[in-house]
Tab-separated table of C-alpha atoms and ligand atoms in Angstrom:
chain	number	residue	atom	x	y	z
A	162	UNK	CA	3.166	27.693	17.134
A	163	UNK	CA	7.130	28.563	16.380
A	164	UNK	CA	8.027	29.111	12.517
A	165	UNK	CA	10.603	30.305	10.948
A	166	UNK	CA	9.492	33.249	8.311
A	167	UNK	CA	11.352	35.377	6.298
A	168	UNK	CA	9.878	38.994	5.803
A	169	UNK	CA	12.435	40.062	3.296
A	170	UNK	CA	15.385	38.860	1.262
A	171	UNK	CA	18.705	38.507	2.167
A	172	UNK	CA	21.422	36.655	4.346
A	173	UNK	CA	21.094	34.404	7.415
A	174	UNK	CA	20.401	37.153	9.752
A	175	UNK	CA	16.976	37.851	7.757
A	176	UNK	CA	15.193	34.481	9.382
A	177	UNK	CA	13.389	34.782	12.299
A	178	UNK	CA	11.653	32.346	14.269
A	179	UNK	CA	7.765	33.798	15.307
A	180	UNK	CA	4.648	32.760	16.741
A	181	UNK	CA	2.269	31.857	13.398
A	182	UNK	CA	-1.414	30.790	13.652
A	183	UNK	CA	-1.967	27.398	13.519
A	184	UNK	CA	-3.218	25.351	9.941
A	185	UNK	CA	-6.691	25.284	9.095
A	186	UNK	CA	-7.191	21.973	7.424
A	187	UNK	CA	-9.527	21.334	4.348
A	188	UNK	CA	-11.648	17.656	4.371
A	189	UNK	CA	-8.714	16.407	2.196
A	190	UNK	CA	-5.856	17.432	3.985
A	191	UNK	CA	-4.491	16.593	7.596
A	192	UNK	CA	-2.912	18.760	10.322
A	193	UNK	CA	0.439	16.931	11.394
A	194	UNK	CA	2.935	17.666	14.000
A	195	UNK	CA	6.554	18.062	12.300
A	196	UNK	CA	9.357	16.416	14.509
A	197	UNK	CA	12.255	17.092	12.270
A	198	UNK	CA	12.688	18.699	9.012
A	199	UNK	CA	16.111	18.852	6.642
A	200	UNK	CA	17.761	21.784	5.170
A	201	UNK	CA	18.125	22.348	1.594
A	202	UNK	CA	20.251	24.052	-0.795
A	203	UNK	CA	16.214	25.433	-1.991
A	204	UNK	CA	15.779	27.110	1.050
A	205	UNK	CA	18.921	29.248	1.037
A	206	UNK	CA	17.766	30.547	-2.789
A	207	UNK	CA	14.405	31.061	-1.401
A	208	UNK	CA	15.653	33.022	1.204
A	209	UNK	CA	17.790	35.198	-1.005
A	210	UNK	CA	15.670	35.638	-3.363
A	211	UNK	CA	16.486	33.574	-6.109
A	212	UNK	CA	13.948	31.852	-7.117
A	213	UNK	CA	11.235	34.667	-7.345
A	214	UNK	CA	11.540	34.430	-11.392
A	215	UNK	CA	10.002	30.777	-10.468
A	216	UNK	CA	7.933	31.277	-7.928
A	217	UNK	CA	5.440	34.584	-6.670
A	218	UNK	CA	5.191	33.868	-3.100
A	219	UNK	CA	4.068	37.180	-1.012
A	220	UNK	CA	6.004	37.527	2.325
A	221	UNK	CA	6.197	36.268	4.579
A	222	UNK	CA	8.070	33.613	2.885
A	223	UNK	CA	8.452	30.069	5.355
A	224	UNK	CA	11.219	27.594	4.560
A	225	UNK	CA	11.599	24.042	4.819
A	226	UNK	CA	10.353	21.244	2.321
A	227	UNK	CA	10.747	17.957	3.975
A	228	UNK	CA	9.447	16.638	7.289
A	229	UNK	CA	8.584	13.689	9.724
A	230	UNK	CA	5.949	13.566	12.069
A	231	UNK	CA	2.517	12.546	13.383
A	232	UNK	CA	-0.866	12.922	12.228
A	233	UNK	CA	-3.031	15.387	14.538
A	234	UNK	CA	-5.885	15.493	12.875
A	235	UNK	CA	-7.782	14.134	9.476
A	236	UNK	CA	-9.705	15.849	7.529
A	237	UNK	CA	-13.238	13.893	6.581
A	238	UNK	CA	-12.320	12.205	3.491
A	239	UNK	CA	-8.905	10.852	4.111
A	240	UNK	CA	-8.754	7.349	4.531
A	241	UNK	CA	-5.518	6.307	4.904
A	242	UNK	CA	-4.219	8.274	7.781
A	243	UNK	CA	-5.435	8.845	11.307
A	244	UNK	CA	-4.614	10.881	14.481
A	245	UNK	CA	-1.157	9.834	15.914
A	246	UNK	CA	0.455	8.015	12.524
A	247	UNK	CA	3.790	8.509	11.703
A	248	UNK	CA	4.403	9.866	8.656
A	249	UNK	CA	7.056	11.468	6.262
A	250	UNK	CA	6.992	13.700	3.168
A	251	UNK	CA	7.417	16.565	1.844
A	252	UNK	CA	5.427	19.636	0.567
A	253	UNK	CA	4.863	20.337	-2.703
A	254	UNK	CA	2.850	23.485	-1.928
A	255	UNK	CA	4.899	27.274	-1.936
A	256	UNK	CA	4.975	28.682	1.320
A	257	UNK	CA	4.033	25.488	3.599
A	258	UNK	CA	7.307	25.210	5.181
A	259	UNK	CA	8.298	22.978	7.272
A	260	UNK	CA	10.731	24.910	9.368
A	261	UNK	CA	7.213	24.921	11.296
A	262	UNK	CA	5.452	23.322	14.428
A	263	UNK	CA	2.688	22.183	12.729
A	264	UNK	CA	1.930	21.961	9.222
A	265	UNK	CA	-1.331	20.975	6.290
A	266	UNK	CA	-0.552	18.418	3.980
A	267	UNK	CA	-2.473	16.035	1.569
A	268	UNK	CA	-2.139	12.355	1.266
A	269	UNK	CA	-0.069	12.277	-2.010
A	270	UNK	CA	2.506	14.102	-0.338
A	271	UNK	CA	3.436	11.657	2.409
A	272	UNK	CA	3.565	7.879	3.278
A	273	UNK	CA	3.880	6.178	6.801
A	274	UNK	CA	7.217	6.425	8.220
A	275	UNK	CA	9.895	3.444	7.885
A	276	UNK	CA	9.217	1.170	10.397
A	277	UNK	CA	12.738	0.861	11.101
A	278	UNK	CA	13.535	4.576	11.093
A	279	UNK	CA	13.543	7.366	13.723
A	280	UNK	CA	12.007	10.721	12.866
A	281	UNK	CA	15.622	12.684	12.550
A	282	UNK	CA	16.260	9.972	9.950
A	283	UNK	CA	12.630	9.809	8.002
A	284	UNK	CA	12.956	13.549	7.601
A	285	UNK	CA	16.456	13.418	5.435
A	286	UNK	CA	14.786	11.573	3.072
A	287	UNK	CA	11.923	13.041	1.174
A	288	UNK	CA	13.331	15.777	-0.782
A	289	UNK	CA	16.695	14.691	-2.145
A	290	UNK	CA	15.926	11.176	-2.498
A	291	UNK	CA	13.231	11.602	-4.173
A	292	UNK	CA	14.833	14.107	-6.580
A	293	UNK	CA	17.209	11.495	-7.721
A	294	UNK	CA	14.872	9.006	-8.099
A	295	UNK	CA	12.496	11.027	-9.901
A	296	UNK	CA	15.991	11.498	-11.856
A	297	UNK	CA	17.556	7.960	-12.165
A	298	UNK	CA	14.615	5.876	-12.835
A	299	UNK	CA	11.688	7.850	-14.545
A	300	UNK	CA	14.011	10.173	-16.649
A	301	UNK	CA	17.174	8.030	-17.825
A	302	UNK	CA	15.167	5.346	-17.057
A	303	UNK	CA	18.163	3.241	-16.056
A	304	UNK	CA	18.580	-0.402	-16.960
A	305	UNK	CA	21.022	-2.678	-14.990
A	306	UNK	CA	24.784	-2.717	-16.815
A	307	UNK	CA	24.277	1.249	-17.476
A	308	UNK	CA	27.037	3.533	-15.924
A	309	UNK	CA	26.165	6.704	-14.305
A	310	UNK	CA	28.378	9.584	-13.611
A	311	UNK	CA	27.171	11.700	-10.370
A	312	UNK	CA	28.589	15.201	-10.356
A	313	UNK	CA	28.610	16.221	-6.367
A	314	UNK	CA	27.996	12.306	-5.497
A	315	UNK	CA	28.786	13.272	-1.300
A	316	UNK	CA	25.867	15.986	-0.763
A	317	UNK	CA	21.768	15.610	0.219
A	318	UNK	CA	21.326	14.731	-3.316
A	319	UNK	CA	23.820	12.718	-4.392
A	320	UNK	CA	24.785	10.157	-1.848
A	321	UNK	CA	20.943	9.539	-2.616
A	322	UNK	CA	21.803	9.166	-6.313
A	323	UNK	CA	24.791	6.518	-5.832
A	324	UNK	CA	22.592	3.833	-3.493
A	325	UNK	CA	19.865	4.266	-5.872
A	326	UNK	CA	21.740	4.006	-8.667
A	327	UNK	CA	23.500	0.826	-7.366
A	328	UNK	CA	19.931	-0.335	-6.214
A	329	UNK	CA	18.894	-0.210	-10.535
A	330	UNK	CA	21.724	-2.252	-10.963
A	331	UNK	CA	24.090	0.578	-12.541
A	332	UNK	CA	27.587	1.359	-11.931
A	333	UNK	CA	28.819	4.888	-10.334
A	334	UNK	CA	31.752	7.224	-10.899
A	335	UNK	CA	31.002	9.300	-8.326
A	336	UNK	CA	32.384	12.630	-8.330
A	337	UNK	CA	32.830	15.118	-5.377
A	338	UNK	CA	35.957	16.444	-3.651
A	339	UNK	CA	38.995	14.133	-2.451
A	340	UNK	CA	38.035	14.253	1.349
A	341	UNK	CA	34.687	12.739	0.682
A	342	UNK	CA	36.266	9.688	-1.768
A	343	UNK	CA	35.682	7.158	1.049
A	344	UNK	CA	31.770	8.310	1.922
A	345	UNK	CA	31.365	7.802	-2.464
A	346	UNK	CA	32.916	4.222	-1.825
A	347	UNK	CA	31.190	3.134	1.262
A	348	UNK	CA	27.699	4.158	-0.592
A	349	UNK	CA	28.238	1.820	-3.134
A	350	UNK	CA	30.762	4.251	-6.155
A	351	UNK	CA	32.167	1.815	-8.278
A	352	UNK	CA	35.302	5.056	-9.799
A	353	UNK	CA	35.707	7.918	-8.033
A	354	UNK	CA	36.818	11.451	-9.494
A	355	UNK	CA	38.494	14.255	-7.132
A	356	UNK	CA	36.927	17.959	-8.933
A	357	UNK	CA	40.126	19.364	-8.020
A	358	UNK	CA	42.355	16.644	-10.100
A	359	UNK	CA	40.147	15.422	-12.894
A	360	UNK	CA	37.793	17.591	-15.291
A	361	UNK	CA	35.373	14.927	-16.167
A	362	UNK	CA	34.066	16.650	-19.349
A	363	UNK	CA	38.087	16.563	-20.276
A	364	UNK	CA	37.996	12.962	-20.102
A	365	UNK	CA	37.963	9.731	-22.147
A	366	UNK	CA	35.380	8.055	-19.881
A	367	UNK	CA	31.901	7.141	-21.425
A	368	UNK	CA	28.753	7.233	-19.486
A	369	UNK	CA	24.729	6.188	-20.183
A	370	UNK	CA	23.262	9.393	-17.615
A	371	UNK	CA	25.326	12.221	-16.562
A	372	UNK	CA	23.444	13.437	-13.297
A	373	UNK	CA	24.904	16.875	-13.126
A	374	UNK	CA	23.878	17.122	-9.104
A	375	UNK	CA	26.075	20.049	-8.319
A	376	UNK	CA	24.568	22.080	-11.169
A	377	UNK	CA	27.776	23.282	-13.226
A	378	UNK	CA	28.592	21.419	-16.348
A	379	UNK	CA	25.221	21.420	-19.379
A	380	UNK	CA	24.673	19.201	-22.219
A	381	UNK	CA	27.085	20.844	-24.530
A	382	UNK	CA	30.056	20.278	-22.266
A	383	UNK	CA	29.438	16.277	-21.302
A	384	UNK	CA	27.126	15.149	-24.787
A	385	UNK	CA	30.737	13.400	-25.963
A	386	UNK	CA	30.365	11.654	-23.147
A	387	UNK	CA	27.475	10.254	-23.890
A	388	UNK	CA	25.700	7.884	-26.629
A	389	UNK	CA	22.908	9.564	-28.775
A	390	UNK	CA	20.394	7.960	-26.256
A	391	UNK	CA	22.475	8.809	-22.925
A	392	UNK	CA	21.017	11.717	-20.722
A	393	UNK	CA	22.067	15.097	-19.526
A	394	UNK	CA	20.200	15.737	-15.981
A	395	UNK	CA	20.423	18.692	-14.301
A	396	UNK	CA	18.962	19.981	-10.621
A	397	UNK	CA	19.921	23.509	-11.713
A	398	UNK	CA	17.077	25.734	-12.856
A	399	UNK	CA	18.611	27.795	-15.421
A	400	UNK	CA	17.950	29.220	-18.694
A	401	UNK	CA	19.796	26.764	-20.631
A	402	UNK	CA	18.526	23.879	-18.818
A	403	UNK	CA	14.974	25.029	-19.116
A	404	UNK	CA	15.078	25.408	-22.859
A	405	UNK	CA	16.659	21.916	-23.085
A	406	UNK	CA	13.810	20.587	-21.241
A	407	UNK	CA	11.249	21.960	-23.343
A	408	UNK	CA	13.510	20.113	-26.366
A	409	UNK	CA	13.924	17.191	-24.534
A	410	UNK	CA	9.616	16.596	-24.450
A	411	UNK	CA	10.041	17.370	-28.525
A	412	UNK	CA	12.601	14.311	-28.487
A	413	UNK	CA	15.140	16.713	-29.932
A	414	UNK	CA	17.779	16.395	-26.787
A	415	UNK	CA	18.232	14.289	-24.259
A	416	UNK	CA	19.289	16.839	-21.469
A	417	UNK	CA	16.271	17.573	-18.935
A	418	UNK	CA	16.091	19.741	-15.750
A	419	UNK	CA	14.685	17.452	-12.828
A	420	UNK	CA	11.653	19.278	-10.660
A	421	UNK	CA	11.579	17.180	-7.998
A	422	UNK	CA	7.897	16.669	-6.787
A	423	UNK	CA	6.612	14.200	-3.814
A	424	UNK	CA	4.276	11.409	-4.518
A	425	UNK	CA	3.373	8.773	-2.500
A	426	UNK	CA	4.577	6.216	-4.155
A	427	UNK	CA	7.920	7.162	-4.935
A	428	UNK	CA	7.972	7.939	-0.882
A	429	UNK	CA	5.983	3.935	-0.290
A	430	UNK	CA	9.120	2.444	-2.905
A	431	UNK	CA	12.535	4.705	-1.067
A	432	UNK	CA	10.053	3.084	1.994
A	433	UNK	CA	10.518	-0.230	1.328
A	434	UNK	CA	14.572	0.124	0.275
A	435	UNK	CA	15.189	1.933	3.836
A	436	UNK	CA	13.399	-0.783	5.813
A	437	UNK	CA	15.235	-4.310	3.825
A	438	UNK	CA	18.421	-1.653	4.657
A	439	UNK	CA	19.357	-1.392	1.094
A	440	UNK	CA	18.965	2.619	0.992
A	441	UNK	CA	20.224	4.756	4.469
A	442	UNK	CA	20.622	8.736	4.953
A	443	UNK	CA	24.199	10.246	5.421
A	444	UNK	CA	23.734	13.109	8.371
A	445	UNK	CA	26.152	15.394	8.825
A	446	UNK	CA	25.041	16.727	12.399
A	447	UNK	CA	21.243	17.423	13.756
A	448	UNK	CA	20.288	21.211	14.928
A	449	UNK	CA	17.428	22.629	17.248
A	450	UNK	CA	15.313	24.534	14.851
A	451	UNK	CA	16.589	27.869	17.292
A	452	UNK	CA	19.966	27.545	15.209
A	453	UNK	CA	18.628	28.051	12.040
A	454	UNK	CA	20.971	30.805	11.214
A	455	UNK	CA	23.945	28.404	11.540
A	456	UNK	CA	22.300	25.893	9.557
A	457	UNK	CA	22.019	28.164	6.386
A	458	UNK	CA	25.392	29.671	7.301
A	459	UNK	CA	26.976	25.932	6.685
A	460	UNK	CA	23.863	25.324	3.918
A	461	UNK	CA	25.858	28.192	1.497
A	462	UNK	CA	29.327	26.232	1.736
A	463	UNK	CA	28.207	23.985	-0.505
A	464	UNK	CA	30.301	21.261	1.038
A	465	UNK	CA	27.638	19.489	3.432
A	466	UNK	CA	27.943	15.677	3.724
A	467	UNK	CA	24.939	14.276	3.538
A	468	UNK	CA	21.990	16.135	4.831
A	469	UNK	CA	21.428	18.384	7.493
A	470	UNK	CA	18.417	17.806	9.878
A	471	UNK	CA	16.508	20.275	11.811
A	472	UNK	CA	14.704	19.206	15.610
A	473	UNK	CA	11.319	21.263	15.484
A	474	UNK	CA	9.477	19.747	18.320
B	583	NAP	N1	15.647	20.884	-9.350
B	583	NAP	C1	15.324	20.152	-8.287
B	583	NAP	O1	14.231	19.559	-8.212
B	583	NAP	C2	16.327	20.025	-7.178
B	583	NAP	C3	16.103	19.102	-6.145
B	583	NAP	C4	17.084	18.959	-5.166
B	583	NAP	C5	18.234	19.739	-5.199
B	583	NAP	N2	18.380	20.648	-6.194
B	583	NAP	C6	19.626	21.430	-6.302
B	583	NAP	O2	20.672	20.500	-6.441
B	583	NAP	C7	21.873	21.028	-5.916
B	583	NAP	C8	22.500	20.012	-4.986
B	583	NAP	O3	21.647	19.788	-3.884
B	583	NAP	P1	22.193	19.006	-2.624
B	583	NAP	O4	21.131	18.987	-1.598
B	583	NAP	O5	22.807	17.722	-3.045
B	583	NAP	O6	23.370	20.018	-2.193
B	583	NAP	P2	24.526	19.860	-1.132
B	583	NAP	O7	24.088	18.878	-0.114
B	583	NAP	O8	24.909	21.226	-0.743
B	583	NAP	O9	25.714	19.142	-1.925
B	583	NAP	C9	26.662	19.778	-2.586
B	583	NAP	C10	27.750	18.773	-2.906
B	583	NAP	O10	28.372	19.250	-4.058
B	583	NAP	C11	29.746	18.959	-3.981
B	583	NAP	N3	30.534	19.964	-4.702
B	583	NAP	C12	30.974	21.176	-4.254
B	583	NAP	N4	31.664	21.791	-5.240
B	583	NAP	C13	31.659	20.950	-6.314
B	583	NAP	C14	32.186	21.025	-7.631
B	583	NAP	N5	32.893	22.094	-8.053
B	583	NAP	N6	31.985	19.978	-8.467
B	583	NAP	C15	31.284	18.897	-8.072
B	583	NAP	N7	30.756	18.761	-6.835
B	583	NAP	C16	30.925	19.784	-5.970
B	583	NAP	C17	30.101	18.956	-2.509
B	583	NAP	O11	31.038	17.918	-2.337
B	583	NAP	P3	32.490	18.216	-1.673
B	583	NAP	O12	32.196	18.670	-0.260
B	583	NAP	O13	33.161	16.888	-1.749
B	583	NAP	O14	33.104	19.303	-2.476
B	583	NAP	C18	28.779	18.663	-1.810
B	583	NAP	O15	28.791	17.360	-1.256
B	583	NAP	C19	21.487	22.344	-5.242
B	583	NAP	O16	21.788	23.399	-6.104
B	583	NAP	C20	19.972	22.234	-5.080
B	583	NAP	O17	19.342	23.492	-5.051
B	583	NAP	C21	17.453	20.819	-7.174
C-alpha cells in the first residue's frame, strides 16, 4: 500500500511516498480504507522536527491525523462497525498516519460518516473541529450571551471555532487578515478585526474566552481583556502555555493549552450539527496524495482558508 513516510527531518522535499506493509489489526481495532485525509499545521512540525521534545517517534515518521473511509475489516470484539461502513475520525495514536492507503484504528476514534457528507468533506472535519470544540465547550465551557474572540478565525481551526461558537449561542469577533473578513462573516462573526490594522490586546474590547488559534498572544498579554473567570486558550504547545496549564488544573489561572484528542462522541455531536446543516467545512482546494510536497509547501504559509484535503484512494 502507498504512504507517505518521512525518514529524516527537514523541508518538503524530505516526504516520500513508499510501498508500506499493510496493518495488522488487534480484536479491538479495525482495518479501514482511507479515502481522503486533511493536512495540518501538526504535520509540517512533525515533519521538521518540532515536536520531538513531545513526542519519541523512531523513523520512519508517517503524517496525517484525520481521515474518511470504509471499514475493511473488524476485529472480533467490535460491535459497532462492520466491513464496508463509512466512517470518519482521526488517530490519536503517534505514527498511524493517515497520509496512508490503509490504516488501524479503534472505535473511540471514529463515528459513521455524515449521512449527508462526501468523503473529501468528512475528512476536514475530525481534527480541527474537534480541537475547538474540545476548546469552546469543555474548557471555557461557554454559556449563550458569552463573547468569544478567535485569533486566526479563517484557518482549519478557526472557521471551526466561529460556527461552533455561534452554535453555543456566543457572539464572535473574529480575527484573521482583511482578505478573509467576508469568509469570518459568512460563518456566522458577529465583529471582525484585520491583524494588520487592529492589535486586539491594544484594545478596549472585553471578551469571556480568548481562543488564541493562531498561537501568538499568552495570558499575560489579553488577561485585561478578560473577567477573573474568562479563559486564555491556546493551540500552541509552548513553555509558557504548558506551565499555565499545569496552573490552570490548580485553579490558579485560567489560561490552558488545548490537546486536541478524538472521541466518539465529540465526532457523533459535530455529526449531528453537519447533517441539520448547522456546522459545514471551508476547503480551500483538494490534492492527489502524489502532491504532497505542494500541500506542505502552501501548509507553511500559514494563510490557508479553511482546510486542505488530501485524495488517498
Ligand atoms: N494543540 C492542539 O491540539 C492543536 C490542534 C489543532 C491545531 N493546532 C495548532 O493551531 C494552529 C492553527 O491551526 P490551523 O489548522 O487553524 O492553521 P491554519 O489553517 O494554517 O490557519 C492559520 C490561520 O491563521 C491566520 N493568521 C495568519 N497570521 C496571523 C496573525 N498574525 N494573527 C492572527 N491570525 C493569523 C491566517 O489567516 P489569514 O490568512 O487571514 O492571515 C490563517 O487563516 C497551528 O499552529 C496548529 O499546529 C493545535
Amino acid at each position: 500500500m502507498k504512504q507517505v513516510q518521512v525518514h529524516k527531518y527537514g523541508g518538503p522535499e524530505v516526504l516520500k511516498i513508499v510501498e508500506a506493509a499493510m496493518p495488522v489489526i488487534e480484536g479491538w481495532e479495525m482495518l479501514v480504507q482511507v479515502k481522503y485525509a486533511s493536512a495540518n499545521p501538526k504535520d509540517v512540525l512533525l515533519r521538521k522536527g518540532k515536536l520531538k521534545a513531545f513526542l519519541s517517534i523512531a523513523f520512519p515518521l508517517t503524517l496525517g491525523q484525520d481521515f474518511s473511509g470504509v471499514v475493511v475489516q473488524a476485529g472480533k470484539k467490535i460491535k459497532e462497525y462492520k466491513p464496508g461502513d463509512k466512517i470518519y475520525g482521526m488517530t490519536n495514536r503517534p505514527n498511524n498516519g493517515t497520509f496512508s492507503e490503509y490504516i488501524k484504528v479503534s472505535p473511540q476514534e471514529v463515528c459513521h460518516l455524515p449521512e449527508n457528507m462526501d468523503f473529501a468533506e468528512a475528512a476536514a472535519v475530525p481534527l480541527t473541529a474537534q480541537t475547538a470544540l474540545q476548546a469552546l465547550k469543555d474548557i471555557a465551557k461557554i454559556k449563550p450571551g458569552q463573547h468569544v474572540c478567535i485569533n486566526g478565525a479563517s484557518g482549519g481551526v478557526g472557521t471551526f471555532a466561529i460556527q461552533i461558537a455561534k452554535i453555543l449561542g456566543a457572539k464572535v469577533t473574529a480575527v484573521s487578515s482583511a482578505k478573509n473578513e467576508d469568509i469570518c462573516r459568512r460563518l456566522g462573526a458577529d465583529i471582525h478585526l484585520d491583524y494588520n490594522t487592529i492589535s486586539v490586546e491594544k484594545s478596549n474590547a472585553k471578551y469571556d474566552v480568548f481562543f488564541d488559534v493562531f498561537g501568538n498572544k499568552n495570558w499575560r498579554k489579553t488577561k485585561h481583556l478578560l473577567p477573573n473567570n474568562g479563559w486564555y486558550i491556546s493551540t500552541a504547545p509552548n513553555a509558557k502555555n504548558i506551565g499555565d496549564t499545569i496552573l490552570s488544573y490548580l485553579k490558579i489561572k485560567n489560561s490552558r493549552l488545548i490537546v486536541v484528542e478524538s472521541d466518539y462522541n465529540d465526532l457523533k455531536t459535530l455529526k449531528g450539527w453537519l447533517e441539520k446543516g448547522k456546522l459545514k467545512p471551508v476547503i480551500e482546494k483538494e490534492y492527489p496524495l502524489s502532491e504532497i510536497k505542494e500541500v506542505h509547501k502552501r501548509l507553511e504559509t500559514k494563510r490557508v482558508v479553511g482546510k486542505i484535503v488530501l485524495r488517498v484512494s
